[in-house]
Coordinates of C-alpha atoms and ligand atoms in Angstrom, one line a residue:
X414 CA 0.9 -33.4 11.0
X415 CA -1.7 -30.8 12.9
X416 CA -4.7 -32.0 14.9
X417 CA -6.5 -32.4 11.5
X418 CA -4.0 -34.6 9.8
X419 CA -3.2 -32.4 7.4
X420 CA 0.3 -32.4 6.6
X421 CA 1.9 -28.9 7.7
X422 CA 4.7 -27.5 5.5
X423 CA 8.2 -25.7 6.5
X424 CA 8.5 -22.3 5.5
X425 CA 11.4 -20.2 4.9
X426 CA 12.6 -16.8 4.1
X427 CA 15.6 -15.7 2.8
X428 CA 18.0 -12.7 2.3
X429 CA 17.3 -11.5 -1.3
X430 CA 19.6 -12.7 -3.7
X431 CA 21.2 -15.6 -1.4
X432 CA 19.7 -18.7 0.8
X433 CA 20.5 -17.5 4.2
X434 CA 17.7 -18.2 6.0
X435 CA 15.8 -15.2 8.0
X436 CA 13.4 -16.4 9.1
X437 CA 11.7 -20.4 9.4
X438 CA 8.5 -21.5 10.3
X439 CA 5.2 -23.4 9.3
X440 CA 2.5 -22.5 6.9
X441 CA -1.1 -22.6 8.0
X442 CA -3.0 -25.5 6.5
X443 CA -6.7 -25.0 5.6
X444 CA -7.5 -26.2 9.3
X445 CA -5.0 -23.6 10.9
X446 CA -6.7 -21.3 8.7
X447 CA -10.5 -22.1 9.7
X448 CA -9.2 -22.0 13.4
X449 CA -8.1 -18.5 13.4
X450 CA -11.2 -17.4 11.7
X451 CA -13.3 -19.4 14.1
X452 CA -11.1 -17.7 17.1
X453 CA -11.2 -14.4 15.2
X454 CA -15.1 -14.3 15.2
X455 CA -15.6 -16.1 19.0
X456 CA -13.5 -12.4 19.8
X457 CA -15.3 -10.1 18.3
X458 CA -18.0 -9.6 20.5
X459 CA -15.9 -8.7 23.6
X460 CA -13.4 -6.9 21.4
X461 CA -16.5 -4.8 19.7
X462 CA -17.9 -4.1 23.5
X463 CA -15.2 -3.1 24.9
X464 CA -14.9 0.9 25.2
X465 CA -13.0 2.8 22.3
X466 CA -11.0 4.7 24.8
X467 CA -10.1 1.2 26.1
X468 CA -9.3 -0.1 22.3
X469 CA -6.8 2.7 22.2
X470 CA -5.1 2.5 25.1
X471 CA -3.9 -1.4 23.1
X472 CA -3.2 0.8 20.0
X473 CA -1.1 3.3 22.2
X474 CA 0.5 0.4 23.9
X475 CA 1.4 -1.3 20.6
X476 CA 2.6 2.0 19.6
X477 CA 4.9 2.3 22.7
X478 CA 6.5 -0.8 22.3
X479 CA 7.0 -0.7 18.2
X480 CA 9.1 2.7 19.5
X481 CA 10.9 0.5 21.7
X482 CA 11.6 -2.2 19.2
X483 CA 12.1 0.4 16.4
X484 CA 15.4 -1.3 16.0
X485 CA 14.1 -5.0 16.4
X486 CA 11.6 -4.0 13.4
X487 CA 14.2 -2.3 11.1
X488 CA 16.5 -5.3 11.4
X489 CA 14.0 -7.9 10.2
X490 CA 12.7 -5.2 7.5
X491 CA 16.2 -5.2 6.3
X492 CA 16.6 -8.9 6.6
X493 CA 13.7 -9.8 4.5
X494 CA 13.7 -7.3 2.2
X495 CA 17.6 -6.0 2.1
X496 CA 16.6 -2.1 2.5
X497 CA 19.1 -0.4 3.7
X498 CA 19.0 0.7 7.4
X499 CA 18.2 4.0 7.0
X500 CA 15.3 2.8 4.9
X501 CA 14.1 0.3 6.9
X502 CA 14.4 2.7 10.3
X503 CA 12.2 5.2 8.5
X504 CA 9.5 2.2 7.6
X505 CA 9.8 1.3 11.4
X506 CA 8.9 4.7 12.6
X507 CA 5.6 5.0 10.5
X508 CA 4.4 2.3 12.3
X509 CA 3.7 4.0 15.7
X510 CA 3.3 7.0 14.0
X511 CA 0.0 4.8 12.4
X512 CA -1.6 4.8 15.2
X513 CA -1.7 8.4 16.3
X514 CA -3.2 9.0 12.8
X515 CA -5.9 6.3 12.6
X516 CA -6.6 7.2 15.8
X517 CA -7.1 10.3 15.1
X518 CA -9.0 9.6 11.3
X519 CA -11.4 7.1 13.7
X520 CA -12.4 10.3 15.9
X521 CA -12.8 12.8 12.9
X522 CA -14.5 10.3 10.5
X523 CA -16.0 7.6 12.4
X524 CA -17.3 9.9 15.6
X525 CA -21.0 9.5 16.3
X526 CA -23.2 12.5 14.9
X527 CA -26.4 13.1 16.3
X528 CA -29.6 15.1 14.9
X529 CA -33.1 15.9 16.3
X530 CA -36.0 14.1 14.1
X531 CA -39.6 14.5 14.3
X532 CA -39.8 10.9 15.3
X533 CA -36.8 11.4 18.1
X534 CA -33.4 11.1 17.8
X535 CA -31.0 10.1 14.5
X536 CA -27.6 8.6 15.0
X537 CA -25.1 7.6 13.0
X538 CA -23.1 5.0 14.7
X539 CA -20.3 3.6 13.2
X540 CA -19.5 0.0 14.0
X541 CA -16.8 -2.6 13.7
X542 CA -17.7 -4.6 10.0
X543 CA -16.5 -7.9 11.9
X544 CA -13.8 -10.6 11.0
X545 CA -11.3 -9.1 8.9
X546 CA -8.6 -11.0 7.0
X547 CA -5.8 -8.5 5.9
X548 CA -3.3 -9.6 3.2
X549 CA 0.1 -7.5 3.3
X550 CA 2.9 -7.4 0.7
X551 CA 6.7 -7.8 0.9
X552 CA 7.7 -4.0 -0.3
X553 CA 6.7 -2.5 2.9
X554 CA 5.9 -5.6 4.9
X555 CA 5.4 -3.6 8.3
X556 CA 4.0 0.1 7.5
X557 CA 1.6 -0.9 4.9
X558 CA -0.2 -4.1 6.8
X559 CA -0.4 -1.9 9.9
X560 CA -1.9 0.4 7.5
X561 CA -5.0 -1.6 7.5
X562 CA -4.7 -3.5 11.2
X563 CA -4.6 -0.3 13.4
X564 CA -7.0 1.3 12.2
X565 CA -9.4 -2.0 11.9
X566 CA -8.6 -2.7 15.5
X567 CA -9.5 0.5 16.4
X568 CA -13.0 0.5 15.0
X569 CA -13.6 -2.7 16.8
X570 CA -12.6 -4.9 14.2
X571 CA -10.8 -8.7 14.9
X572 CA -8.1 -9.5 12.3
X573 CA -6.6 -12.4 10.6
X574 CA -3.6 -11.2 9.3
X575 CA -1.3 -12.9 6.6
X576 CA 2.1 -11.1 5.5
X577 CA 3.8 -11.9 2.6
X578 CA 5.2 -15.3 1.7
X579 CA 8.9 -13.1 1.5
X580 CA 7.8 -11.3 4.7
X581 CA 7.0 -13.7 7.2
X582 CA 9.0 -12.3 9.9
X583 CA 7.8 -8.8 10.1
X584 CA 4.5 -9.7 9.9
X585 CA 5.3 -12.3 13.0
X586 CA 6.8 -9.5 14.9
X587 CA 4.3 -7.1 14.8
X588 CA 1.3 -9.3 15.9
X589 CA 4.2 -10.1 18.6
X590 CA 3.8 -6.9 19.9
X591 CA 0.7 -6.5 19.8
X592 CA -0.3 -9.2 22.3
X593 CA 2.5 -8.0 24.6
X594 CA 0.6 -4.6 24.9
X595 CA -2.1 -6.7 26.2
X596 CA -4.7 -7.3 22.9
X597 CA -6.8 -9.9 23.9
X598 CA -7.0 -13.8 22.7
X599 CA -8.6 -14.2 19.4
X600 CA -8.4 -10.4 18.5
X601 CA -5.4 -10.5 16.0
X602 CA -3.6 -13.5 14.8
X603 CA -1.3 -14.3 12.1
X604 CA -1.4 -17.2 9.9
X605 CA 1.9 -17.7 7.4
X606 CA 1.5 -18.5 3.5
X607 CA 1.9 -17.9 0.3
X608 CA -0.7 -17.2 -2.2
X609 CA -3.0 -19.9 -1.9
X610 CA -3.1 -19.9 1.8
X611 CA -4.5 -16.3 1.5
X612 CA -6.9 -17.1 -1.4
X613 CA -7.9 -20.1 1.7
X614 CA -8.3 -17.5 4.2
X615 CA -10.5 -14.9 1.7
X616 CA -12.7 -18.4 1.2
X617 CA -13.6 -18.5 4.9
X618 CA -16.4 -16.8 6.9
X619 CA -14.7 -13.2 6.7
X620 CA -16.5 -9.8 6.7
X621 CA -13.8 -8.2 5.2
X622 CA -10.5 -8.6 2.8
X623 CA -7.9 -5.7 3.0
X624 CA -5.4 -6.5 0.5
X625 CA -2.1 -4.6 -0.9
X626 CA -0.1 -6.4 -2.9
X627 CA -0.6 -6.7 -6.7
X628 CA -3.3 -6.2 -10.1
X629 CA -3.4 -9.9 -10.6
X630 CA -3.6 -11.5 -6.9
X631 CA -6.3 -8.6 -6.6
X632 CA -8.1 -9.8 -9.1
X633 CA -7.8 -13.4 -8.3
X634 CA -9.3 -12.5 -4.6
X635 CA -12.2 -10.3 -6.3
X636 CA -13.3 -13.0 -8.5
X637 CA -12.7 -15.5 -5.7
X638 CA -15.5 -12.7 -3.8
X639 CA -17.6 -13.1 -6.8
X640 CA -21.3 -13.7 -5.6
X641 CA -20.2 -12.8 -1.5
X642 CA -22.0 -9.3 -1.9
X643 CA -21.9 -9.1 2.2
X644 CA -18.0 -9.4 1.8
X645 CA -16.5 -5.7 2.4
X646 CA -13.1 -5.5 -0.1
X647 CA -10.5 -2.8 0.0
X648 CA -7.9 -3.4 -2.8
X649 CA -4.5 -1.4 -2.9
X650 CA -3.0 -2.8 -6.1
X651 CA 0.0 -1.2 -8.6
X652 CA 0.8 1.4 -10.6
X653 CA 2.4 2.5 -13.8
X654 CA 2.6 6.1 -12.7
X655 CA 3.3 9.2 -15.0
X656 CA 5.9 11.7 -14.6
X657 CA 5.3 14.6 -16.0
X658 CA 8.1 17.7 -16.5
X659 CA 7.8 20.8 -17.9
X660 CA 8.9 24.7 -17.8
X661 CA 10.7 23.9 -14.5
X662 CA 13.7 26.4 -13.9
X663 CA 15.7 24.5 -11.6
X664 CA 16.5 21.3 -13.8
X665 CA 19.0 19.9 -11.0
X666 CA 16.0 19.7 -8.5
X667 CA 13.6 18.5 -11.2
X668 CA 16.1 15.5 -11.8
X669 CA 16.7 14.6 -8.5
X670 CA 12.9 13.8 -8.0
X671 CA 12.9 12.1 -11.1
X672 CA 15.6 9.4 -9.7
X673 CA 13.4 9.9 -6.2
X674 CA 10.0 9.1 -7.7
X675 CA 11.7 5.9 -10.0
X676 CA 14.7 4.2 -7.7
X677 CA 13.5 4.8 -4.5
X678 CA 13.2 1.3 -2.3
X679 CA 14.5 -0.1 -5.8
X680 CA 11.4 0.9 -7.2
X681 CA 9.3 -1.2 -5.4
X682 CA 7.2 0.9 -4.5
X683 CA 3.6 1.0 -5.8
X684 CA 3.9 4.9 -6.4
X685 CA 7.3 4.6 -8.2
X686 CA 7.2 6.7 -11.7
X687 CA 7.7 3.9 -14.4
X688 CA 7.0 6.7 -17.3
X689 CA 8.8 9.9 -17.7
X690 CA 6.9 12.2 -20.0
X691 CA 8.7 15.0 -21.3
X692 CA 7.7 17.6 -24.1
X693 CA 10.8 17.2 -26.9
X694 CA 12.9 20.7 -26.2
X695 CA 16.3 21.5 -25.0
X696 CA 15.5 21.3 -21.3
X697 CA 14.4 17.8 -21.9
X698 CA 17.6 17.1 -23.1
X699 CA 19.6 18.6 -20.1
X700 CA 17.1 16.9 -18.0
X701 CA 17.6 13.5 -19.4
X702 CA 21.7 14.1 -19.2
X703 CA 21.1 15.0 -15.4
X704 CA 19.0 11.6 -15.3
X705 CA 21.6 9.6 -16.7
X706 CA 24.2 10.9 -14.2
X707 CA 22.4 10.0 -11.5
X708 CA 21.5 6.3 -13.0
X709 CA 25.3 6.3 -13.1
X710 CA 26.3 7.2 -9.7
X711 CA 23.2 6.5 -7.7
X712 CA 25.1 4.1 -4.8
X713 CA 23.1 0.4 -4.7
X714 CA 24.5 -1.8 -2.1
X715 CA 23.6 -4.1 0.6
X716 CA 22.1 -3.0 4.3
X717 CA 25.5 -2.7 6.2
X718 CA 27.5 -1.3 3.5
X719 CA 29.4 1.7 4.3
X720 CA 29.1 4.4 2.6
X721 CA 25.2 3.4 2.7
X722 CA 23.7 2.7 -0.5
X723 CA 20.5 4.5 -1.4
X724 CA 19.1 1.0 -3.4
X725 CA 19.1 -2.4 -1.9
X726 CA 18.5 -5.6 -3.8
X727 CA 15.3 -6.6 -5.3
X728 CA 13.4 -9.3 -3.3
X729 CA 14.6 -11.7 -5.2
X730 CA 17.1 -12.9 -7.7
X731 CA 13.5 -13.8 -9.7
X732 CA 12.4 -10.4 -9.1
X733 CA 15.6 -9.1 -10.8
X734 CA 15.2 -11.2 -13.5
X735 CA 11.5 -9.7 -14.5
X736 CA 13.0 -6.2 -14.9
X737 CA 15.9 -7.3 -17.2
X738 CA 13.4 -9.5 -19.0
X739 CA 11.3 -6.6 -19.3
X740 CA 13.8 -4.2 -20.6
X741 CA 15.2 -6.9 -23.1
X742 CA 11.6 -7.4 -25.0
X743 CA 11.4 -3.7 -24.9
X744 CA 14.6 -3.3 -26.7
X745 CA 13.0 -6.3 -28.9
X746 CA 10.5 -3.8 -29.3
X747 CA 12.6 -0.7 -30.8
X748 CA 13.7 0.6 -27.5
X749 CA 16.9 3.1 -26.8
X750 CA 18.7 2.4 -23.9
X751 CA 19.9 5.5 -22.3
X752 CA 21.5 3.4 -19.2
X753 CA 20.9 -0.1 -19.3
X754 CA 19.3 -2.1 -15.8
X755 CA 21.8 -4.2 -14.8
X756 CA 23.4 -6.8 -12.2
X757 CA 25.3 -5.8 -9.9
X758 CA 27.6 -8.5 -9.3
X759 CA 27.8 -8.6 -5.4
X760 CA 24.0 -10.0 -5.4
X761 CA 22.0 -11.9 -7.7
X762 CA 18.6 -9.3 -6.4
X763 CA 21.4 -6.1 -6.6
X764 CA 19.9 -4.2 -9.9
X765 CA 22.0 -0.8 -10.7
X766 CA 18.9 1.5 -11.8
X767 CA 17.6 2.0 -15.7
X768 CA 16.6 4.8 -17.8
X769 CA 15.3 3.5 -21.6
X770 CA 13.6 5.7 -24.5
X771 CA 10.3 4.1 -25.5
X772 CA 9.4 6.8 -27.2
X773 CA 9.7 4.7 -30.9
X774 CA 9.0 1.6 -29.4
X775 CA 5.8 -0.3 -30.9
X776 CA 2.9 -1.2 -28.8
X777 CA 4.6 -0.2 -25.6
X778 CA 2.3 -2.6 -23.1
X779 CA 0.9 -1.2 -20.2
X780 CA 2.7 -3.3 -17.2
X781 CA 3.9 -2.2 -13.8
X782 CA 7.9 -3.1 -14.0
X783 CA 8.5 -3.3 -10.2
X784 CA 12.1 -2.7 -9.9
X785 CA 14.4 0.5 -10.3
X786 CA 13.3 0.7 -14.2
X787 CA 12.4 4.4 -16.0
X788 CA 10.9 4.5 -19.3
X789 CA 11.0 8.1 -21.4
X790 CA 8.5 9.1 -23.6
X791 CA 8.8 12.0 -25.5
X792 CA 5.7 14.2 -26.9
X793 CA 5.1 17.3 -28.9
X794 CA 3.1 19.6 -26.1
X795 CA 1.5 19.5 -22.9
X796 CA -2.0 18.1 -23.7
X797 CA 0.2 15.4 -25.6
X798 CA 1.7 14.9 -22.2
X799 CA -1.6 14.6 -20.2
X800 CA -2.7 12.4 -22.9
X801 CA 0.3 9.9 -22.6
X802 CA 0.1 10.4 -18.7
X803 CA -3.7 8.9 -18.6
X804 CA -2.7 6.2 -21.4
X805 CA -2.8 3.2 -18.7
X806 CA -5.8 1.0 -17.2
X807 CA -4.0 2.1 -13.9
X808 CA -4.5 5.2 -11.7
X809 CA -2.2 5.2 -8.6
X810 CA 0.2 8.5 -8.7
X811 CA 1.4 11.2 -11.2
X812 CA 3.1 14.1 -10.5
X813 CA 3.8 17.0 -12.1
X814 CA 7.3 19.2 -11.7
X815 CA 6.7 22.6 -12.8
X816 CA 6.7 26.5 -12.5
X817 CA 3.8 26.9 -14.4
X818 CA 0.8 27.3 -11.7
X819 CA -1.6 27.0 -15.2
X820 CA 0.0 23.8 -16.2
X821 CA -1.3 22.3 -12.7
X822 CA -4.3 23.4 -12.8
X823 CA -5.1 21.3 -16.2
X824 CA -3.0 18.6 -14.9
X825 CA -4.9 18.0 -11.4
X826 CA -8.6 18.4 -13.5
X827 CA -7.2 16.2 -16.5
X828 CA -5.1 13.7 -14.9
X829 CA -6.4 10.0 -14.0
X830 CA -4.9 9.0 -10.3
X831 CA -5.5 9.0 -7.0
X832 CA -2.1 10.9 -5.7
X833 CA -1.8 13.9 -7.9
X834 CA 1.4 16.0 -6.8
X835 CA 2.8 19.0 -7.8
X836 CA 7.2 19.5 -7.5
X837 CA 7.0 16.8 -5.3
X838 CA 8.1 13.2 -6.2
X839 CA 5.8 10.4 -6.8
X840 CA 6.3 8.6 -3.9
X841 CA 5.8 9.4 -0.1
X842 CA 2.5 9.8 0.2
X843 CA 1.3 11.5 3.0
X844 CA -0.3 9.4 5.9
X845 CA -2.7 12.3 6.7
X846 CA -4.4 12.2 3.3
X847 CA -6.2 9.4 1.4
X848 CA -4.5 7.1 -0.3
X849 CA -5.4 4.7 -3.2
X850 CA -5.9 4.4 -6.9
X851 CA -8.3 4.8 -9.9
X852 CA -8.7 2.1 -12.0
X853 CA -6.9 -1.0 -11.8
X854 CA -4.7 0.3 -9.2
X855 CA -7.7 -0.1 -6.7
X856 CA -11.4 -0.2 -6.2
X857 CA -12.8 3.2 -4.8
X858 CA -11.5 2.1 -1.1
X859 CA -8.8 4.6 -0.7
X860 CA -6.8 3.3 2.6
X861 CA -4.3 5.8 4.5
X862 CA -6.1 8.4 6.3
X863 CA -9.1 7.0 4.7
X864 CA -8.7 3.6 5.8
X865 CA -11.2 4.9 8.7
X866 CA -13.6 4.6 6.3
X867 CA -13.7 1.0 5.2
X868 CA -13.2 0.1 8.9
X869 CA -16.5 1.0 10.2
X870 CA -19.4 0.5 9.1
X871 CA -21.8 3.3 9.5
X872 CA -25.4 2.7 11.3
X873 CA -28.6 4.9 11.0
X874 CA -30.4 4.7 14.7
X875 CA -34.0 6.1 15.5
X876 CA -34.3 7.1 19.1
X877 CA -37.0 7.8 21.2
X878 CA -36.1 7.1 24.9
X879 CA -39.7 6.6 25.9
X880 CA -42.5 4.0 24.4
X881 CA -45.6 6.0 23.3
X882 CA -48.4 6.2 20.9
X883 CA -47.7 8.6 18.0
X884 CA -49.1 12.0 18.3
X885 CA -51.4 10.4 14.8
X886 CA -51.7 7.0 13.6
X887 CA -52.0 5.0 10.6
X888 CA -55.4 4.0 8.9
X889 CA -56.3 1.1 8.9
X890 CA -55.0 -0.1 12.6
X891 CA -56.7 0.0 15.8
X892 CA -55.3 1.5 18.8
X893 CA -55.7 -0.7 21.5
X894 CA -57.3 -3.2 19.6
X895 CA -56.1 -6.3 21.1
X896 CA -56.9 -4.6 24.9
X897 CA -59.9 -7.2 26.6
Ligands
LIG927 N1 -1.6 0.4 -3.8 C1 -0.9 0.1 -2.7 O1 -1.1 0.6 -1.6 C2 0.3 -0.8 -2.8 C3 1.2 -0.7 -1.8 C4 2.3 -1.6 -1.9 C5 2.4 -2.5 -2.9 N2 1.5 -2.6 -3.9 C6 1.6 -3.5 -5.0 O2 2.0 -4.8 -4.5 C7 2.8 -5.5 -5.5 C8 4.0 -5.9 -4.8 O3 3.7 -6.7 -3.7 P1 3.6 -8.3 -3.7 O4 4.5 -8.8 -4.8 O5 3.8 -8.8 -2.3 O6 2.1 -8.5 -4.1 P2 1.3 -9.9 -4.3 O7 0.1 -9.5 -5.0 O8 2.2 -10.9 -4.9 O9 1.1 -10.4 -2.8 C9 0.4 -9.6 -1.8 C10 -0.2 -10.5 -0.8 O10 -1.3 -11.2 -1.4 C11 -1.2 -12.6 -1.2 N3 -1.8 -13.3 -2.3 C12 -1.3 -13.6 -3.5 N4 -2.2 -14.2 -4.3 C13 -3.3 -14.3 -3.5 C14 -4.6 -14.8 -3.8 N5 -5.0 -15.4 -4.9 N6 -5.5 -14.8 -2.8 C15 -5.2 -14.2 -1.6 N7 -4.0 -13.7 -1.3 C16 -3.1 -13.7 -2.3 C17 0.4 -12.8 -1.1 O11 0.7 -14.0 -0.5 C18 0.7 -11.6 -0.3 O12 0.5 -11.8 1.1 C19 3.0 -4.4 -6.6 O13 2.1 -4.7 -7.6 C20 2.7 -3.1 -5.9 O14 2.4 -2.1 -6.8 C21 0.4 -1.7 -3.8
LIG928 O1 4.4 0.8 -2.1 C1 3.5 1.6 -2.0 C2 3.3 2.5 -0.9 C3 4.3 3.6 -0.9 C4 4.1 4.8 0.0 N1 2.7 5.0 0.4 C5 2.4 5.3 1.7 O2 3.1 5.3 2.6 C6 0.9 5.6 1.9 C7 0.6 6.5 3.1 C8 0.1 5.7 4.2 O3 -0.6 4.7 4.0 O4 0.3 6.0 5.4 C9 4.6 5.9 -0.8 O5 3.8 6.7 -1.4 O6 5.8 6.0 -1.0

């Protein structure tokens, strides 16, 4: 029992695939919840006061020490989620990397401007929106949280912060360094939960939600929002992102994105291709046998193994399940399996990667399939391409691998996304450029460099540093009227 009475609840985390325990602790209840809010907002007004030279200084600090601990961070990456090291050492170098560039996006986009008036002075001033509760996700449980929290700190913001239920650790050791490089009391905390502790913490006194995670728990905290107008809400949901290839030359470099853009971290990533559009002609064939090749000798393993595996498991063995489910009804469906997802018998989460022809498959449904999963669809010409491409409510990534310069051109004007790229994969977005989706993949709040943008808000000030009577005033009101 807490100080409330409440009874608390044990928490665990596990290796995907197995029960060894990573990582144990205690969910917030409602009360632990309320608390941090109520500390969260008590901090704001010394956090919000104090200098933004000073507020960086934390951030560099942080930054310092997640360099130091770049190995402490990859280990319990690779615990929670099973990426392999090398994947998990890259994710723990963006995160100080995070804070040179939101430093950087708070100067370029959030600097005060200033411009003479008739009246006197106009400023825009951009201020901390307040008590921020930021909701990460397990696929990248340390670069894409501190995707939202640096750059919120540095605009002044205080942050309640709740990483995945799979994640807990990550998100634990984070806020971990954080104090150590001297944030104050109150200015960042972390409560642990699943679902319904963060639909709890959206229901308290926040000024704003940053959430990355999925459509549906999106959803769930927008309606949850629904008449809290004063409520700022950035939502980073999923994808079901088009692959698009055509007239490229070098079909050896065109495949290898192809297994990039789907199979990379499993294919949990949001920006993973889940359709690969092709235009029915022989180079689509050669493409598709290069494809299946690398299905078949792509190396999935666990994070030690030696030689290192470019896959790790799923999250979960549930996780794993979804995708073979998914590829079963779509067989159901009229499906052609070129290589079939599959278990890899070393790990109930370990999924060897998929390539199925839905191309004659009836009603194919628009879902995000997050796991190492690639659907073909084939299609007469290339406005038949751009056509299937924008056939989804999403509107994360697409990408387009191709000689033609022309065939860009009508791609970036026609296609429906937020990351458009051109012979580059689908994934790896660039942390120097914005970074969100269209339609249900988001809600016009793109975060990465942009994440500046929802931190702040901006402030129109009239200035006039001395008190005096307009030059002319207004009918109907006497100048000095109340003087005995
Ligand atoms: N667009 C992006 O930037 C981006 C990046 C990474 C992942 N994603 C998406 O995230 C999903 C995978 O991550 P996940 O499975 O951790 O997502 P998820 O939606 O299950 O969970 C994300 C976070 O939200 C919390 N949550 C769940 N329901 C909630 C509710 N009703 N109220 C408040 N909080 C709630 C979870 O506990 C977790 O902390 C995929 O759909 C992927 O595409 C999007
Ligand atoms: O899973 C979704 C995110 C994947 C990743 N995106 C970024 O890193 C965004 C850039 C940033 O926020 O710095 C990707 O595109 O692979």
């Amino acid at each position: 029992m807490n100080s409330s009475s409440e009874p608390t609840t044990s928490m665990a985390a596990c290796f995907p695939g197995t029960d060894e325990i990573v990582w144990e602790g205690t969910a917030a209840t409602a009360a632990d919840v309320a608390d941090a809010v109520a500390n969260a907002r008590s901090a704001l007004a010394g956090w919000q006061t104090t200098a933004v030279e000073d507020r960086i200084a934390v951030a560099e600090r942080f930054a310092a020490l997640a360099t130091d601990q770049q190995e402490s961070i990859a280990n319990q990456i690779s615990r929670e989620t099973g990426k392999p090291k090398w994947e998990s050492t890259a994710e723990a170098k963006l995160v100080p990397a995070k804070v040179k560039l939101a430093v950087q996006a708070y100067c370029e986009r959030s600097g005060s401007q200033q411009i003479d008036l008739p009246q006197g002075t106009g400023r825009v001033v951009y201020r901390g929106v307040g008590v921020m509760a930021v909701l990460g996700p397990f696929n990248f449980p340390a670069h894409l949280p501190n995707g939202h929290i640096v750059p919120a700190l540095v605009a002044g913001n205080t942050v309640v912060f709740k990483p995945s239920e799979m994640t807990p650790g990550t998100g634990e050791l984070l806020c971990q360094l954080w104090h150590k490089a001297g944030l104050p009391h109150g200015v960042l905390q972390v409560v642990q939960g699943d679902g319904a502790v963060g639909a709890t913490l959206v229901s308290q006194a926040v000024d704003g939600v940053l959430f990355t995670g999925s459509y549906a728990a999106g959803c769930a905290i927008h309606r949850s929002l629904a008449g809290r107008p004063e409520v700022l809400l950035a939502l980073e949901m999923g994808g079901n992102n088009p692959l698009v290839v055509h007239r490229a030359k070098d079909l050896d470099a065109a495949a290898y994105l192809c297994a990039v853009s789907a199979y990379a971290t499993a294919g949990q990533r949001c920006t993973c291709a889940r359709r690969l559009i092709l235009i029915d002609d022989d180079d689509s064939n050669l493409l598709v046998d290069r494809l299946v090749r690398h299905c078949e000798t792509l190396r999935v393993g666990l994070p030690d193994d030696d030689p290192v595996p470019f896959c790790g498991p799923l999250i979960s063995a549930a996780a794993a399940d979804r995708v073979l489910d998914a590829q079963a009804s779509w067989l159901d469906a009229g499906a052609r399996v070129l290589v079939a997802v599959c278990r890899d018998p070393r790990n109930a989460a370990l999924l060897r990667p998929g390539l199925v022809d839905v191309t004659t498959m009836n009603d194919r449904i628009d879902e995000e399939v997050f796991g190492p999963l690639l659907q073909v669809i084939r299609v007469v010409d290339f406005d038949a391409a751009i056509g299937q491409a924008n056939r989804t409510a999403y509107g994360l990534s697409a990408s387009l691998l191709s000689d033609d310069p022309a065939l860009f051109d009508r791609f970036r004007t026609l296609i429906r996304a937020g990351v458009v790229n051109w012979n580059q994969p689908t994934v790896g977005a660039s942390g120097r450029l914005p970074f969100g989706g269209l339609g249900a993949s988001g809600n016009h709040r793109p975060s990465g460099y942009f994440a500046a943008d929802y931190c702040s808000d901006a402030a129109a000030m009239l200035e006039s540093g001395s008190l005096s009577l307009p030059a002319t005033t207004l009918p109907g009101i006497e100048v000095g009227g109340n003087t005995p």
